[in-house]
CSV table of C-alpha atoms and ligand atoms in Angstrom, one decimal:
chain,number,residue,atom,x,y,z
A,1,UNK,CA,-25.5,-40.5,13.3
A,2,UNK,CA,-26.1,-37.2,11.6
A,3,UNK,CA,-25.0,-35.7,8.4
A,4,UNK,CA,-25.5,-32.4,9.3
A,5,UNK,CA,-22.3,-30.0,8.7
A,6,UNK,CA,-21.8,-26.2,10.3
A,7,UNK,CA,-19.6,-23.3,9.5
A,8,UNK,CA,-19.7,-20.9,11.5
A,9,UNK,CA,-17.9,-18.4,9.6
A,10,UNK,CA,-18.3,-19.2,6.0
A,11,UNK,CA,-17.5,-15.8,4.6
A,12,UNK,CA,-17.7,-15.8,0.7
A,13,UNK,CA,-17.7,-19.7,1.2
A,14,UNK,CA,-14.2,-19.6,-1.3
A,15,UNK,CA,-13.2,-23.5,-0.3
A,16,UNK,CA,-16.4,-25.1,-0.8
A,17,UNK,CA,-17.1,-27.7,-3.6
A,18,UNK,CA,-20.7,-27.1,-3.4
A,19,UNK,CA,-21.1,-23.6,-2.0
A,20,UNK,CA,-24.7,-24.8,-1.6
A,21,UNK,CA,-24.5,-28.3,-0.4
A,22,UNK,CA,-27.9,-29.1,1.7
A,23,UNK,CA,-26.1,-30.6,4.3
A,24,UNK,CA,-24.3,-27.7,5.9
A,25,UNK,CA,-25.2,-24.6,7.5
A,26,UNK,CA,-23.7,-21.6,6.6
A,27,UNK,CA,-22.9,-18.5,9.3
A,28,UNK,CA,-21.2,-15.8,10.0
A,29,UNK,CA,-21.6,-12.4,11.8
A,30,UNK,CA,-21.6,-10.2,9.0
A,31,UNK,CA,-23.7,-9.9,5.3
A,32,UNK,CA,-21.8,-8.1,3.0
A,33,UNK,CA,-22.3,-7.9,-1.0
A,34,UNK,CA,-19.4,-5.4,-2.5
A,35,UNK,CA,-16.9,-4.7,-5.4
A,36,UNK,CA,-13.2,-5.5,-3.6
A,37,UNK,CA,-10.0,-3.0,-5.6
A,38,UNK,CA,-9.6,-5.2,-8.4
A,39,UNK,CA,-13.2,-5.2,-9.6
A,40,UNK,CA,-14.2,-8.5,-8.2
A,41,UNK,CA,-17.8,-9.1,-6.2
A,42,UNK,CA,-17.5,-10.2,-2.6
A,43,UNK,CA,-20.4,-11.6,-1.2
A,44,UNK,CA,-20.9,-12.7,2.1
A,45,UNK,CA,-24.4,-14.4,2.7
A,46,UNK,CA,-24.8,-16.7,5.7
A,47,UNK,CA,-27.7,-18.7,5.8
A,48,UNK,CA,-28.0,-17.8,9.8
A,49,UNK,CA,-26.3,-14.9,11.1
A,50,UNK,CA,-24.5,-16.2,14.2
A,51,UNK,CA,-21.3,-15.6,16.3
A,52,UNK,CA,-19.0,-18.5,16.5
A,53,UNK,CA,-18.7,-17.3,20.2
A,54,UNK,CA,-22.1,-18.5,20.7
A,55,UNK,CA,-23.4,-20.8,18.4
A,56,UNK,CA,-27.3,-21.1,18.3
A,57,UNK,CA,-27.5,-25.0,18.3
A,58,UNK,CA,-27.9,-27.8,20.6
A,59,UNK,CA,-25.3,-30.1,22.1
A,60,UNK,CA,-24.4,-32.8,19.7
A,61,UNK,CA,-25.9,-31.5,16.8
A,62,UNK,CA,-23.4,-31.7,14.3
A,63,UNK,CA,-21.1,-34.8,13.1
A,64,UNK,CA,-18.5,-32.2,11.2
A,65,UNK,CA,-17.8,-28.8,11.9
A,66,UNK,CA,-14.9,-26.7,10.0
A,67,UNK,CA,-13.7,-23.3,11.8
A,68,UNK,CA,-12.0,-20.8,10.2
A,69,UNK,CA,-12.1,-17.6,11.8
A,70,UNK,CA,-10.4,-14.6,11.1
A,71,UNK,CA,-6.6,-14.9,11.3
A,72,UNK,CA,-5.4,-11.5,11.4
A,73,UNK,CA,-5.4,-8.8,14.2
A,74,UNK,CA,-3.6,-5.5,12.7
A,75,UNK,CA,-5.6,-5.2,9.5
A,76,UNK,CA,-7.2,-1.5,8.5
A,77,UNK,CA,-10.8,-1.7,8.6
A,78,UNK,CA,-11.4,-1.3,5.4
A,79,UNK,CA,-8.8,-3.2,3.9
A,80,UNK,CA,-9.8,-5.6,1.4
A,81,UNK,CA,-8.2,-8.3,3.3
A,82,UNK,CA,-10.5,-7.3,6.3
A,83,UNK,CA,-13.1,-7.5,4.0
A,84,UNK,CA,-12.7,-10.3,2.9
A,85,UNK,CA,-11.3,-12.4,6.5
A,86,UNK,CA,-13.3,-10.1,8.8
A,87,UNK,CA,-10.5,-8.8,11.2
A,88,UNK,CA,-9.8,-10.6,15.0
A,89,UNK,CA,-10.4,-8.1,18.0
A,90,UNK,CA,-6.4,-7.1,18.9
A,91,UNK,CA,-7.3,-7.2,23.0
A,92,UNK,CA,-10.1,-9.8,23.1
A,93,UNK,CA,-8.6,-12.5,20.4
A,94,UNK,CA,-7.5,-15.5,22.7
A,95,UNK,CA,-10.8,-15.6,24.8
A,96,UNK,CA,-12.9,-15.3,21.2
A,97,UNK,CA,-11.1,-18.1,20.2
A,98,UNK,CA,-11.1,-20.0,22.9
A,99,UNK,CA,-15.0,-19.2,23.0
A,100,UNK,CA,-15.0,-20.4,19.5
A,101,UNK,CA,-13.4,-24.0,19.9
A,102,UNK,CA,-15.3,-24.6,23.2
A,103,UNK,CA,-18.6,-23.8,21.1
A,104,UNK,CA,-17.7,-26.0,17.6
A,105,UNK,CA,-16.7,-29.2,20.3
A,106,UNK,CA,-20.1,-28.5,22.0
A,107,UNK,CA,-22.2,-28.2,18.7
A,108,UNK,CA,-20.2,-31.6,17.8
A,109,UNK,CA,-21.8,-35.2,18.3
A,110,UNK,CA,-19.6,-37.6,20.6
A,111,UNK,CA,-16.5,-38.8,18.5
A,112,UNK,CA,-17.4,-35.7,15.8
A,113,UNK,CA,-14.7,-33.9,13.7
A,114,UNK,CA,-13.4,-30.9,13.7
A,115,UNK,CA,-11.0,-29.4,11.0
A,116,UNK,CA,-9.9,-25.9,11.8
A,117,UNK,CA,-8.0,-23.5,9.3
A,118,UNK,CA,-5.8,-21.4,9.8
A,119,UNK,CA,-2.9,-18.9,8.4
A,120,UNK,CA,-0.3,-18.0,10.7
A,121,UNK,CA,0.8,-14.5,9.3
A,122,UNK,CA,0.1,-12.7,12.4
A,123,UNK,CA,0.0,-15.5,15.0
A,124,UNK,CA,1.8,-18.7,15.0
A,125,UNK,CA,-0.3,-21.8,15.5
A,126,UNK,CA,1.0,-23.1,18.7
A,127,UNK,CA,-0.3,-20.5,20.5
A,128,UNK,CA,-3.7,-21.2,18.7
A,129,UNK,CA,-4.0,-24.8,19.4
A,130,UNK,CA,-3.3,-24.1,23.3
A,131,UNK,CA,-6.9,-22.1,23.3
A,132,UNK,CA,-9.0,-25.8,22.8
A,133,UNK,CA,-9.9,-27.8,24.9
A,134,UNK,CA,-9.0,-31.1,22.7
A,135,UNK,CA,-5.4,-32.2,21.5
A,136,UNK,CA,-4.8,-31.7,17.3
A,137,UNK,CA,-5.3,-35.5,16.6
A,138,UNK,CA,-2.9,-34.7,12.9
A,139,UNK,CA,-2.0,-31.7,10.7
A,140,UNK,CA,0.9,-30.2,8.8
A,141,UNK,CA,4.2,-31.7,10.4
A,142,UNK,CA,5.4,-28.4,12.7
A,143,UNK,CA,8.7,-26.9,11.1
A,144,UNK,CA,7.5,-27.1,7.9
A,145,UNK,CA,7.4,-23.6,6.1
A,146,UNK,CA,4.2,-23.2,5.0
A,147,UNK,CA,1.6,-20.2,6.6
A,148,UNK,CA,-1.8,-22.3,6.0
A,149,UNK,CA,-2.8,-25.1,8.3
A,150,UNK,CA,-5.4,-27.4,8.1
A,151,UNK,CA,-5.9,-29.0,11.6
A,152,UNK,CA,-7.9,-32.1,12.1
A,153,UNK,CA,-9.5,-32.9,16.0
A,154,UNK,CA,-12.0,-35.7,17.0
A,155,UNK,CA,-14.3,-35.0,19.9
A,156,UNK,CA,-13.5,-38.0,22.1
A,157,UNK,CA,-11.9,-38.5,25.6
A,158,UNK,CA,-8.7,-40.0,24.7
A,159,UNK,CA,-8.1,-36.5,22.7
A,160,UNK,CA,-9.4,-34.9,25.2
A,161,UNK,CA,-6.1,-32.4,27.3
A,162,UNK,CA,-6.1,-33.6,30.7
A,163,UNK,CA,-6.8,-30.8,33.7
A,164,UNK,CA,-3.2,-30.6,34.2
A,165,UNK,CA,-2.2,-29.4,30.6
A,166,UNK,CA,-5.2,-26.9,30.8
A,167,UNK,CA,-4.0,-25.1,33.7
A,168,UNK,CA,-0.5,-25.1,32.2
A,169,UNK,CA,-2.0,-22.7,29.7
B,1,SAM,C1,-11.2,-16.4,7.2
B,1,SAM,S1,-12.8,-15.8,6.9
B,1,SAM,C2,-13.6,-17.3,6.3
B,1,SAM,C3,-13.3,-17.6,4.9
B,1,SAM,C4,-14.2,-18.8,4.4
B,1,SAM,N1,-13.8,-20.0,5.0
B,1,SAM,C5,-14.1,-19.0,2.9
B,1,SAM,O1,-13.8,-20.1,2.4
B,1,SAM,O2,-14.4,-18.0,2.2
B,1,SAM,C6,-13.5,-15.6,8.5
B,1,SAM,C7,-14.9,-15.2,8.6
B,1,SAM,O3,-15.3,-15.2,10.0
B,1,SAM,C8,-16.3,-14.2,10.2
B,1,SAM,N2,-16.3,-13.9,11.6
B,1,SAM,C9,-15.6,-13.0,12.3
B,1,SAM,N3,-15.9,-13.1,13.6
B,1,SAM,C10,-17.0,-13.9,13.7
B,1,SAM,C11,-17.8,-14.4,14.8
B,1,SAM,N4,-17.6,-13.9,16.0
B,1,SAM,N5,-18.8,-15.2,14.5
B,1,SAM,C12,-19.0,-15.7,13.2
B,1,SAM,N6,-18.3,-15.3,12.2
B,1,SAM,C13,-17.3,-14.4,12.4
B,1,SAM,C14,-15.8,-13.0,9.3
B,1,SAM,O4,-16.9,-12.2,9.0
B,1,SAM,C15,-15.2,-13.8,8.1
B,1,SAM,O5,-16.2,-13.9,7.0
């Protein structure tokens, strides 16, 4: 078993403990290094420059891998929030996403985890969790008013949506 940890769109890296840690590999698809409105620095420095749509590592190579992609889709280009989030294509969202999970579960060892953020501002999580391939093994109780998620999946077969949900989608 590895210990080897990806995200694949780290941006400024804001929820890590160790914004360095030696075991994880830092993406994204953008460097940035700016002042946002209110004077603070915003810098976005992957270690590899990659797209989450096509993530450049083997099968299996990862034991954990935490996705959080942008969340919003009607955001001014140079917002800071876009800035800071990056910004989701409005007509080609749902297949980058979909792209996205089917890329983390491939990157992912057999029985790895995947947690997966994300704010439902714009789009409600339902319709989020129908784009992978795997069932939400737990998470925030649905109902609850809150706009962050934290979603946890394992990559195993028993998780695993059968053909008939997928083509339900
Ligand atoms: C919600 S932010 C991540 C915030 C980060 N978790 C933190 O703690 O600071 C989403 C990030 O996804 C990046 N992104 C957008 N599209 C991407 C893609 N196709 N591949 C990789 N990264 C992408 C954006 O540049 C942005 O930095």
């Amino acid at each position: 078993m590895s210990n080897r940890i990806l995200d694949p769109c780290c941006g400024s890296r804001m929820f890590w403990a160790d914004k360095k840690h030696p075991d994880v590999i830092f993406g994204d698809n953008r460097e940035l290094d700016t002042t946002l409105c209110d004077g603070r620095r915003l810098e976005i420095a992957p270690d590899v420059l990659m797209d989450f749509r096509k993530i450049p590592y083997q099968d299996e190579f990862f034991r954990l891998v935490v996705f959080d992609p942008p969340h919003m889709k009607s955001l001014g280009k140079n917002s800071w929030m876009a800035k800071k989030y990056g910004c989701l294509n409005k007509d080609t969202w749902e297949e980058d996403l979909r792209k996205g999970f089917s890329e983390c579960f491939r990157v992912l060892e057999k029985n790895g985890i995947l947690i997966f953020k994300w704010n439902e501002s714009d789009i409600p999580l339902k319709e989020i969790l129908k784009l992978s391939e795997y069932k939400k093994l737990f998470g925030h109780p649905s109902g609850k008013r809150m706009n962050t998620h934290w979603v946890t999946f394992m990559k195993c077969s028993s998780n695993l949506k059968t053909m008939e949900v997928k083509n339900e989608k």
